Amino acid sequence: MATTDGAGIAPAAAHGDGTGLFTRISRTLSGQSSIFQRPPSGRIYDDEEADEKDGPIETRAEDWELMPEIRLVKQQNEKDELKGRKLGVTWKNLTVKGVGADAAFNENVGSQFDIPSHIREARHQAPQKTIIENSHGCVKPGEMLLVLGRPGSGCSSLLKMLANRRLGYAQVEGDVRFGSLTHKEAKQYRGQIVMNTEEELFFPALTVGQTIDFATRMKVPFRLPSNVDSPSHFQKASKDFLLRSMGIEHTHDTKVGNEYVRGVSGGERKRVSIIECLATRGSIFCWDNSTRGLDASTALDYTRAIRAMTDIFGVASIVTLYQAGNGIYNLFDKVLVLDEGKEIYYGPMKEARPFMESLGFVCEDSANVADFLTGVTVPTEREIRPGFEDSFPRTADAIRTRYYETQIRADMEKEYSFPDSSEAKRYTEDFKVEVDYEKHNSLPKKSPLTTSFLTQVQACVQRQYQILWGDKATFIIKQGATLAQALIAGSLFYNAPPTSAGLFLKSGALFFALLYNSLLAMSEVTDSFTGRPVLAKHRSMALYHPAAFCIAQIAADLPVLLFQVSQFSIVLYFMVGLTHNAGTFFTFWIICFATTMAMTALFRAVGAAFSTFDGASKVSGFLIMALVMYTGYMIPKKSMHPWFVWIYWIDPLAYGFQSLLANEFHGKIIDCVYPNIIPFGPSYTESRYQSCAGVGGAVQGAISLTGDEYLASLAYSHSHVWRNFGILWVWWVLFVAITIYGTCNWKELSGNSGYLLIPRELAKHNKHAIAQDEEAQVTEEKRIPDSSSSQTPQIEDQLISNTSVFTWKNLSYTVKTTHGDRVLLDDVYGWVKPGMLGALMGSSGAGKTTLLDVLAQRKTEGTIHGSIMVDARPLSVSFQRSAGYCEQLDVHEPFATVREALQFSALLRQARDTSREEKLRYVETIIDLLELHDIENTLVGRIGAGLSVEQRKRLTIGVELVSKPSIMIFLDEPTSGLDGQAAFRTVQFLRKLAAAGQAVLVTIHQPSAQLFAQFDTLLLLAKGGKMVYFGDIGQNAVTVKDYFARYEAPCPPATNPAEHMIDVVSGSLSQGKDWNRVWLDSPEHNKSKAELERIISDAASKEPGTKDDGHEFATSLWEQTKLVTHRMNLALYRNTDYVNNKLALHVGSALFNGFSFWQIGNTVGDLQLRLFTIFNFIFVAPGVIAQLQPLFIDRRSIYEVREKKSKMYSWIAFTTGLIISELPYLCVCAVLYFVCWYYTVGFPNDSNKAGATFFVMLIYEFVYTGIGQFIAAYAPNAVFASLTNPLIIGTLVSFCGVLVPYSQIQTFWRYWIYYLNPFNYLMGSMLTFTIFDTPVICGAGEFALFDTPNGQTCAEYLAPYQAGLGARSNLVNPNATQGCRVCQYTRGSDYLATINLLDYYYGWRDAAIVVIFAISSYALVYLLMKLRTKASRKAE
């Protein structure tokens, strides 16, 4: 843990002579310096004089193992007579209001268009809810305050106020002072007032060492003590100390990880976030539930460390905790209890319990005092002393009124003048001087940062490379895909000829060089949102300036993009056969690089400028479409409509494309060849009687042209090459500036979270949730029925009981790691019988969850040895669905209501012979039992908008219970993240289940003594999955206590036995003993082994308690498919963001496409435009796919994490449901695109042509959705899918006969990929229906103009040509003898023949093939889903 004055860090000696190093760096560590000669003063504890003169400061954390190291620092400071950075925080009359009620409506696809009711609702002002009401308090330097309250009572909001984070609240009244600074003055010291939030936000690819290394580097003071030789020495020492303080030095080289990336365990990740906070060396620390996920022993260590630093260095620490044990509670000075935002007690820790007891509440001796204090307003939790039944205060207001009358309050009020005292003013002055003294002298006076801007940039660059390296796979895939794409594109445009036939090919290749790199740059939008929460956190800790992060990203891009562009350019350039000249090549290369830099910066700017990913992805989708269309390749500059031509001028791709073309064609002579030369054939040998046609810039009557003439026809010029290069960098600078501006103005999350979501169609069922304007959780708790009410007995009777015995024996589990095999479970045995509630305990990382996973058959990797049996028989095929398993993570479909989630589970998992009515009746039973009435019709949602942590936990348990598990129920940490009351309720409820005859096994982290007493047996594991104890717990844990007392580890009176055991086995009391050995040598072990054998032989001789029906799933495939499809349909119907995005993309791109190609004419040049407007329709796919895949992968992870493992339904039902739910929206999308586009571009109005085109467009919607879904079905994550898309779509687009006409595709590709390409048939059918019968009328400049020899008429001269190669040409003036005017085509069908569409029936043939592709792309979704579905591992 970090330590200094102001929590400066006290690094320990990394090697050898610790004292020396301490003496050298202690001066800076405490943020003090010898230029201040006045002796320190400041009340840290009790007697000020005693503190200063009579030896060391007293602290209640004397037994913390790193205490001596901190004392060394303090002694050194005293020798140097240094000052501190002490502040303290005081607040008076603090009232905080948030916007919005507790419940909001979730619109569905239909209801969002109900404009009148939206207008009605908008007229009512959003109600404000009071989150904190009139709170007071004072935490002086050296004091620790514990803030207690149940979830939703405003604890986190109070901490945010005391950490000076006011964003997102509607109104903050009252006075908060930091030292003697006001909250506005304290803004510039945000790096000293630090808050550790509940979320753990990290870059998962970094290791723990790299994460902490970065944080400590950003806080190295400018003026080091004269005897520390370098900043790096200082930083390394502080990092080592911090890692040791939390006991995670062994994780130094392990990735931090997250839900998707494997890394350290949850408890270790929590400790990393604690350390990162301590690295800031702040003066005021706010810790929001920082022990969540830590076992009892680690949590106590953490609190001791905070206590030690608070005492020794005069920090002010404010902490909120759930389920705080008495060992932790006793370390605090003061306690503040909040209930519904009202402060019902604030005063000394020692007086809190007596005060509540004096009001008539009873606190049991073994109870957690913290839980007692928060439970006094909950009718089901509190116990009343005899004689007080009529007089005790029943509500928060009543308790507060009684508190106001006490002497405690009067004493506390005296402290509120602290900010105006001379002591506080002196502290504050010292603090200001001290902070300035540590700050780098290049920083502005008001900057909250510590290190110089250059240091920040260097550290951020290094971190960017570490992130890249940590996620090597993605990087390698990206570069590999680039190389593959370059080779494919190079072979597509291979050896383009230097004649007129090569013009279109070379333009296509140059366009592709820009297009591919721009498509890759689109992933910047996604990256921008993954890194944003971490950046917001670091900004609040004042680690670095956001601009340093942006500049670091650019610096890290340079080499990566250089490599990417170089490998792509070299391959493409030389395969296509572009000009072999060094100058031309390097010009091509540098322009590609500049364009890629500009496009990367553009998409990064889009990411930075938007607050939501949905908004940014919409805009980036439209942007890429608009920029590609107006590059000048699809629509030449002179054909652009005046209403959109401005896009051309602001398009970086257009500048790049013009430069590339000018660079390639400048100074070339281009000969015309067939079909651009008319007439052509053996009888036409004299070039003066021939002419070029259909080549831009060719002079009529000439048979060759210069490159510059061709460029001029496109309105390009070679003189613009370097001008454009400059303009690209100007764009780049502009985009970078927007990125920096956007990044600096990111807002953190708003203050209003935690509201319920009610689906609009169920509004009438939910009147109660909307009417109330109090905190959601509170309203719900208030209506909890009294647990002794009459309905309880019937519920108990309805619960299913179980007669099977579950046993496991000699169980070991090994996984392969890079360092060889790692044993996670080592020879574990045990049993659970009906009616027994078993606890599975151990420190963080002892293998508790692993054991549950193995027992419940949830592992798909590793090897399992040993036996797992039910009734002494091997596990049956139906075991996974007959056993309930509540995972630690509450994974649910966010768009289902609580009732729907329970019904879904009941209908799919209860036995086949149970009627539907009976299944649904049982759901009602469970809703009663779990007290879910108030939220049964609200959506699960996501944390913040939807159910709270505790409500989710109850739903997770409910979903397993409604399946009527017949063998056993496993629960993995059902109490973590809950407050004491909710945890107790959960365990009490499990006790009820056991009493009804269920067998229950639970892993549990930090049980209070009362919780622990609810369990019957205990299986205790030590590190490495070794057994330390298995057997009965005994009344008041007497059996377990006796066992440990026998081996010299007695449990002190009034100590929680659960915490004591974990301390003994793996914490501070382990005395270096091998407790696994102790267990194996004990009589208890032998007795348990014998009992296990007896249970197995006993069960083997009887009939099995549960009959296996032989079915893997409880319901038939048809039934599964119906239920899953219904759920998916509902979810999409409620997911308005997703559906609206889809519709907006279609309407937007259709209108844009339609108006860009407005009413296309009938000239030869217009044929090309017709081709491109249809080609543009293909590009609706990438945007929709990018939005569809994350949804698919989210759904898939819900299925794989929970539903697949409990054998709810098969992967076939899952895939069918996902596919069918999309179909109605795809039909609507096709209609919208068709209506907005088809008539706008002026395509034929006959119903047979329009209808046929619409049919193909509809089928294409299915084709690309299938493609997107099959990529997602197999992709490990959304990022991987987004990198695979450009490769697959890019290849299909390249070979569909548009970029390169059929006749010019290389033979290697022409005979297979061209014919296997759905886009080829899509283009073919749509071109046939829209162009085949169109007459072609040449424009004035499009005719071939030439004279005839010997005064022949044009018709005579051209007869051989028109009978052969020129059969499709149109001679306009057959009787003229000079100035013959020939048009290349007569009808649209003539043009189609050149691109391999020879007859009208090709249209319907191709349409039918597109249908086949739609079917096969959906078939691939099934195939890849099947390949991904792994079987669970069985014990060998």
PDB file of C-alpha atoms in Angstrom, residues 503-667:
ATOM      1  CA  LEU A 503      -6.713   2.567 -67.655  1.00  0.00           C
ATOM      2  CA  PHE A 504      -9.728   1.260 -65.754  1.00  0.00           C
ATOM      3  CA  LEU A 505      -7.662  -1.499 -64.121  1.00  0.00           C
ATOM      4  CA  LYS A 506      -4.920   0.817 -62.921  1.00  0.00           C
ATOM      5  CA  SER A 507      -7.447   3.337 -61.600  1.00  0.00           C
ATOM      6  CA  GLY A 508      -9.129   0.463 -59.773  1.00  0.00           C
ATOM      7  CA  ALA A 509      -5.855  -0.709 -58.242  1.00  0.00           C
ATOM      8  CA  LEU A 510      -4.945   2.817 -57.081  1.00  0.00           C
ATOM      9  CA  PHE A 511      -8.429   3.305 -55.647  1.00  0.00           C
ATOM     10  CA  PHE A 512      -8.170  -0.041 -53.854  1.00  0.00           C
ATOM     11  CA  ALA A 513      -4.809   0.926 -52.313  1.00  0.00           C
ATOM     12  CA  LEU A 514      -6.555   3.831 -50.555  1.00  0.00           C
ATOM     13  CA  LEU A 515      -9.819   2.023 -49.857  1.00  0.00           C
ATOM     14  CA  TYR A 516      -8.382  -0.971 -48.012  1.00  0.00           C
ATOM     15  CA  ASN A 517      -6.274   1.072 -45.602  1.00  0.00           C
ATOM     16  CA  SER A 518      -9.261   3.334 -44.923  1.00  0.00           C
ATOM     17  CA  LEU A 519     -11.485   0.366 -44.102  1.00  0.00           C
ATOM     18  CA  LEU A 520      -8.881  -0.865 -41.630  1.00  0.00           C
ATOM     19  CA  ALA A 521      -8.802   2.593 -40.042  1.00  0.00           C
ATOM     20  CA  MET A 522     -12.517   2.243 -39.179  1.00  0.00           C
ATOM     21  CA  SER A 523     -11.579   0.018 -36.235  1.00  0.00           C
ATOM     22  CA  GLU A 524     -10.239   3.178 -34.547  1.00  0.00           C
ATOM     23  CA  VAL A 525     -13.837   4.064 -33.661  1.00  0.00           C
ATOM     24  CA  THR A 526     -14.211   0.859 -31.633  1.00  0.00           C
ATOM     25  CA  ASP A 527     -10.777   1.280 -30.007  1.00  0.00           C
ATOM     26  CA  SER A 528     -11.676   4.800 -28.969  1.00  0.00           C
ATOM     27  CA  PHE A 529     -14.522   3.469 -26.826  1.00  0.00           C
ATOM     28  CA  THR A 530     -12.623   0.561 -25.265  1.00  0.00           C
ATOM     29  CA  GLY A 531      -9.886   2.840 -23.895  1.00  0.00           C
ATOM     30  CA  ARG A 532     -12.147   5.707 -22.856  1.00  0.00           C
ATOM     31  CA  PRO A 533     -13.178   4.609 -19.326  1.00  0.00           C
ATOM     32  CA  VAL A 534      -9.511   4.062 -18.394  1.00  0.00           C
ATOM     33  CA  LEU A 535      -8.603   7.491 -19.705  1.00  0.00           C
ATOM     34  CA  ALA A 536     -11.423   9.125 -17.721  1.00  0.00           C
ATOM     35  CA  LYS A 537     -10.197   7.371 -14.574  1.00  0.00           C
ATOM     36  CA  HIS A 538      -6.581   8.445 -15.082  1.00  0.00           C
ATOM     37  CA  ARG A 539      -7.691  11.976 -15.824  1.00  0.00           C
ATOM     38  CA  SER A 540      -9.525  12.148 -12.513  1.00  0.00           C
ATOM     39  CA  MET A 541      -6.324  10.977 -10.789  1.00  0.00           C
ATOM     40  CA  ALA A 542      -4.335  13.648 -12.664  1.00  0.00           C
ATOM     41  CA  LEU A 543      -1.844  11.125 -14.044  1.00  0.00           C
ATOM     42  CA  TYR A 544      -1.452  12.743 -17.473  1.00  0.00           C
ATOM     43  CA  HIS A 545      -3.001  15.266 -19.836  1.00  0.00           C
ATOM     44  CA  PRO A 546      -5.413  13.757 -22.395  1.00  0.00           C
ATOM     45  CA  ALA A 547      -3.366  15.417 -25.157  1.00  0.00           C
ATOM     46  CA  ALA A 548      -0.367  13.309 -24.094  1.00  0.00           C
ATOM     47  CA  PHE A 549      -2.483  10.210 -24.659  1.00  0.00           C
ATOM     48  CA  CYS A 550      -3.552  11.388 -28.149  1.00  0.00           C
ATOM     49  CA  ILE A 551      -0.002  12.276 -29.155  1.00  0.00           C
ATOM     50  CA  ALA A 552       1.215   8.932 -27.829  1.00  0.00           C
ATOM     51  CA  GLN A 553      -1.362   7.119 -29.950  1.00  0.00           C
ATOM     52  CA  ILE A 554      -0.070   8.920 -33.042  1.00  0.00           C
ATOM     53  CA  ALA A 555       3.555   8.227 -32.161  1.00  0.00           C
ATOM     54  CA  ALA A 556       2.719   4.558 -31.656  1.00  0.00           C
ATOM     55  CA  ASP A 557       0.805   4.514 -34.965  1.00  0.00           C
ATOM     56  CA  LEU A 558       3.695   5.729 -37.071  1.00  0.00           C
ATOM     57  CA  PRO A 559       5.818   2.563 -37.208  1.00  0.00           C
ATOM     58  CA  VAL A 560       2.761   0.301 -37.319  1.00  0.00           C
ATOM     59  CA  LEU A 561       1.164   2.188 -40.214  1.00  0.00           C
ATOM     60  CA  LEU A 562       4.536   2.510 -41.987  1.00  0.00           C
ATOM     61  CA  PHE A 563       4.873  -1.257 -41.879  1.00  0.00           C
ATOM     62  CA  GLN A 564       1.246  -1.849 -42.902  1.00  0.00           C
ATOM     63  CA  VAL A 565       1.303   0.624 -45.817  1.00  0.00           C
ATOM     64  CA  SER A 566       4.753  -0.508 -46.971  1.00  0.00           C
ATOM     65  CA  GLN A 567       3.947  -4.200 -47.214  1.00  0.00           C
ATOM     66  CA  PHE A 568       0.643  -3.442 -48.925  1.00  0.00           C
ATOM     67  CA  SER A 569       2.176  -0.926 -51.351  1.00  0.00           C
ATOM     68  CA  ILE A 570       5.169  -2.985 -52.392  1.00  0.00           C
ATOM     69  CA  VAL A 571       3.106  -6.096 -53.153  1.00  0.00           C
ATOM     70  CA  LEU A 572       0.314  -4.257 -54.948  1.00  0.00           C
ATOM     71  CA  TYR A 573       2.498  -1.819 -56.879  1.00  0.00           C
ATOM     72  CA  PHE A 574       4.761  -4.356 -58.507  1.00  0.00           C
ATOM     73  CA  MET A 575       2.122  -7.043 -59.103  1.00  0.00           C
ATOM     74  CA  VAL A 576      -0.129  -4.581 -60.928  1.00  0.00           C
ATOM     75  CA  GLY A 577       2.870  -3.451 -62.964  1.00  0.00           C
ATOM     76  CA  LEU A 578       2.653   0.271 -62.235  1.00  0.00           C
ATOM     77  CA  THR A 579       5.500   2.498 -63.465  1.00  0.00           C
ATOM     78  CA  HIS A 580       8.872   0.923 -62.631  1.00  0.00           C
ATOM     79  CA  ASN A 581      10.631   4.067 -61.537  1.00  0.00           C
ATOM     80  CA  ALA A 582      11.943   4.818 -58.044  1.00  0.00           C
ATOM     81  CA  GLY A 583      10.587   8.376 -57.939  1.00  0.00           C
ATOM     82  CA  THR A 584       7.120   7.302 -59.019  1.00  0.00           C
ATOM     83  CA  PHE A 585       7.065   4.387 -56.550  1.00  0.00           C
ATOM     84  CA  PHE A 586       8.102   6.442 -53.538  1.00  0.00           C
ATOM     85  CA  THR A 587       5.607   9.143 -54.464  1.00  0.00           C
ATOM     86  CA  PHE A 588       2.909   6.435 -54.563  1.00  0.00           C
ATOM     87  CA  TRP A 589       4.087   5.076 -51.195  1.00  0.00           C
ATOM     88  CA  ILE A 590       4.237   8.419 -49.372  1.00  0.00           C
ATOM     89  CA  ILE A 591       0.798   9.458 -50.651  1.00  0.00           C
ATOM     90  CA  CYS A 592      -0.729   6.135 -49.526  1.00  0.00           C
ATOM     91  CA  PHE A 593       0.890   6.685 -46.138  1.00  0.00           C
ATOM     92  CA  ALA A 594      -0.327  10.277 -45.832  1.00  0.00           C
ATOM     93  CA  THR A 595      -3.886   9.289 -46.812  1.00  0.00           C
ATOM     94  CA  THR A 596      -3.895   6.398 -44.324  1.00  0.00           C
ATOM     95  CA  MET A 597      -2.650   8.737 -41.554  1.00  0.00           C
ATOM     96  CA  ALA A 598      -5.391  11.245 -42.404  1.00  0.00           C
ATOM     97  CA  MET A 599      -8.131   8.587 -42.480  1.00  0.00           C
ATOM     98  CA  THR A 600      -6.924   7.015 -39.210  1.00  0.00           C
ATOM     99  CA  ALA A 601      -6.983  10.461 -37.608  1.00  0.00           C
ATOM    100  CA  LEU A 602     -10.449  11.096 -39.059  1.00  0.00           C
ATOM    101  CA  PHE A 603     -12.000   7.959 -37.536  1.00  0.00           C
ATOM    102  CA  ARG A 604     -10.211   8.572 -34.250  1.00  0.00           C
ATOM    103  CA  ALA A 605     -11.687  12.084 -34.233  1.00  0.00           C
ATOM    104  CA  VAL A 606     -15.164  10.626 -34.822  1.00  0.00           C
ATOM    105  CA  GLY A 607     -14.634   8.292 -31.874  1.00  0.00           C
ATOM    106  CA  ALA A 608     -13.487  11.151 -29.649  1.00  0.00           C
ATOM    107  CA  ALA A 609     -16.282  13.515 -30.690  1.00  0.00           C
ATOM    108  CA  PHE A 610     -19.188  11.217 -29.750  1.00  0.00           C
ATOM    109  CA  SER A 611     -20.339  10.194 -26.321  1.00  0.00           C
ATOM    110  CA  THR A 612     -21.933   6.901 -27.397  1.00  0.00           C
ATOM    111  CA  PHE A 613     -20.646   4.110 -29.570  1.00  0.00           C
ATOM    112  CA  ASP A 614     -23.980   3.949 -31.422  1.00  0.00           C
ATOM    113  CA  GLY A 615     -23.700   7.574 -32.472  1.00  0.00           C
ATOM    114  CA  ALA A 616     -20.088   7.194 -33.541  1.00  0.00           C
ATOM    115  CA  SER A 617     -20.662   3.999 -35.503  1.00  0.00           C
ATOM    116  CA  LYS A 618     -23.613   5.542 -37.387  1.00  0.00           C
ATOM    117  CA  VAL A 619     -21.513   8.523 -38.385  1.00  0.00           C
ATOM    118  CA  SER A 620     -18.445   6.493 -39.305  1.00  0.00           C
ATOM    119  CA  GLY A 621     -20.631   4.205 -41.477  1.00  0.00           C
ATOM    120  CA  PHE A 622     -22.079   7.176 -43.392  1.00  0.00           C
ATOM    121  CA  LEU A 623     -18.656   8.808 -43.632  1.00  0.00           C
ATOM    122  CA  ILE A 624     -16.903   5.881 -45.259  1.00  0.00           C
ATOM    123  CA  MET A 625     -19.797   5.574 -47.729  1.00  0.00           C
ATOM    124  CA  ALA A 626     -19.764   9.263 -48.662  1.00  0.00           C
ATOM    125  CA  LEU A 627     -15.984   9.550 -48.862  1.00  0.00           C
ATOM    126  CA  VAL A 628     -15.623   6.434 -51.020  1.00  0.00           C
ATOM    127  CA  MET A 629     -18.399   7.548 -53.390  1.00  0.00           C
ATOM    128  CA  TYR A 630     -16.879  11.009 -53.839  1.00  0.00           C
ATOM    129  CA  THR A 631     -13.267   9.920 -54.258  1.00  0.00           C
ATOM    130  CA  GLY A 632     -13.631  10.495 -58.007  1.00  0.00           C
ATOM    131  CA  TYR A 633     -13.472   6.824 -58.949  1.00  0.00           C
ATOM    132  CA  MET A 634     -17.161   5.903 -58.990  1.00  0.00           C
ATOM    133  CA  ILE A 635     -18.467   9.302 -60.075  1.00  0.00           C
ATOM    134  CA  PRO A 636     -15.951  11.368 -62.078  1.00  0.00           C
ATOM    135  CA  LYS A 637     -15.562  14.914 -60.779  1.00  0.00           C
ATOM    136  CA  LYS A 638     -17.449  16.432 -63.724  1.00  0.00           C
ATOM    137  CA  SER A 639     -20.467  14.105 -63.269  1.00  0.00           C
ATOM    138  CA  MET A 640     -20.990  15.027 -59.609  1.00  0.00           C
ATOM    139  CA  HIS A 641     -24.230  16.833 -58.832  1.00  0.00           C
ATOM    140  CA  PRO A 642     -23.742  20.396 -57.616  1.00  0.00           C
ATOM    141  CA  TRP A 643     -25.660  19.654 -54.379  1.00  0.00           C
ATOM    142  CA  PHE A 644     -23.051  17.102 -53.250  1.00  0.00           C
ATOM    143  CA  VAL A 645     -19.850  18.231 -54.974  1.00  0.00           C
ATOM    144  CA  TRP A 646     -18.686  19.923 -51.744  1.00  0.00           C
ATOM    145  CA  ILE A 647     -18.041  16.439 -50.311  1.00  0.00           C
ATOM    146  CA  TYR A 648     -15.358  16.005 -52.973  1.00  0.00           C
ATOM    147  CA  TRP A 649     -13.537  19.087 -51.710  1.00  0.00           C
ATOM    148  CA  ILE A 650     -13.478  17.905 -48.088  1.00  0.00           C
ATOM    149  CA  ASP A 651     -12.617  14.283 -48.878  1.00  0.00           C
ATOM    150  CA  PRO A 652      -9.047  13.233 -47.978  1.00  0.00           C
ATOM    151  CA  LEU A 653      -9.431  10.177 -50.241  1.00  0.00           C
ATOM    152  CA  ALA A 654     -10.174  12.430 -53.231  1.00  0.00           C
ATOM    153  CA  TYR A 655      -6.897  14.331 -52.776  1.00  0.00           C
ATOM    154  CA  GLY A 656      -4.980  11.081 -52.398  1.00  0.00           C
ATOM    155  CA  PHE A 657      -6.650   9.512 -55.439  1.00  0.00           C
ATOM    156  CA  GLN A 658      -5.971  12.524 -57.674  1.00  0.00           C
ATOM    157  CA  SER A 659      -2.295  12.477 -56.675  1.00  0.00           C
ATOM    158  CA  LEU A 660      -1.944   8.735 -57.289  1.00  0.00           C
ATOM    159  CA  LEU A 661      -3.522   8.944 -60.769  1.00  0.00           C
ATOM    160  CA  ALA A 662      -1.474  12.013 -61.734  1.00  0.00           C
ATOM    161  CA  ASN A 663       1.699  10.332 -60.452  1.00  0.00           C
ATOM    162  CA  GLU A 664       1.001   7.175 -62.494  1.00  0.00           C
ATOM    163  CA  PHE A 665      -0.226   8.599 -65.841  1.00  0.00           C
ATOM    164  CA  HIS A 666       1.827  11.802 -66.161  1.00  0.00           C
ATOM    165  CA  GLY A 667       4.090  11.777 -69.226  1.00  0.00           C
TER     166      GLY A 667
END
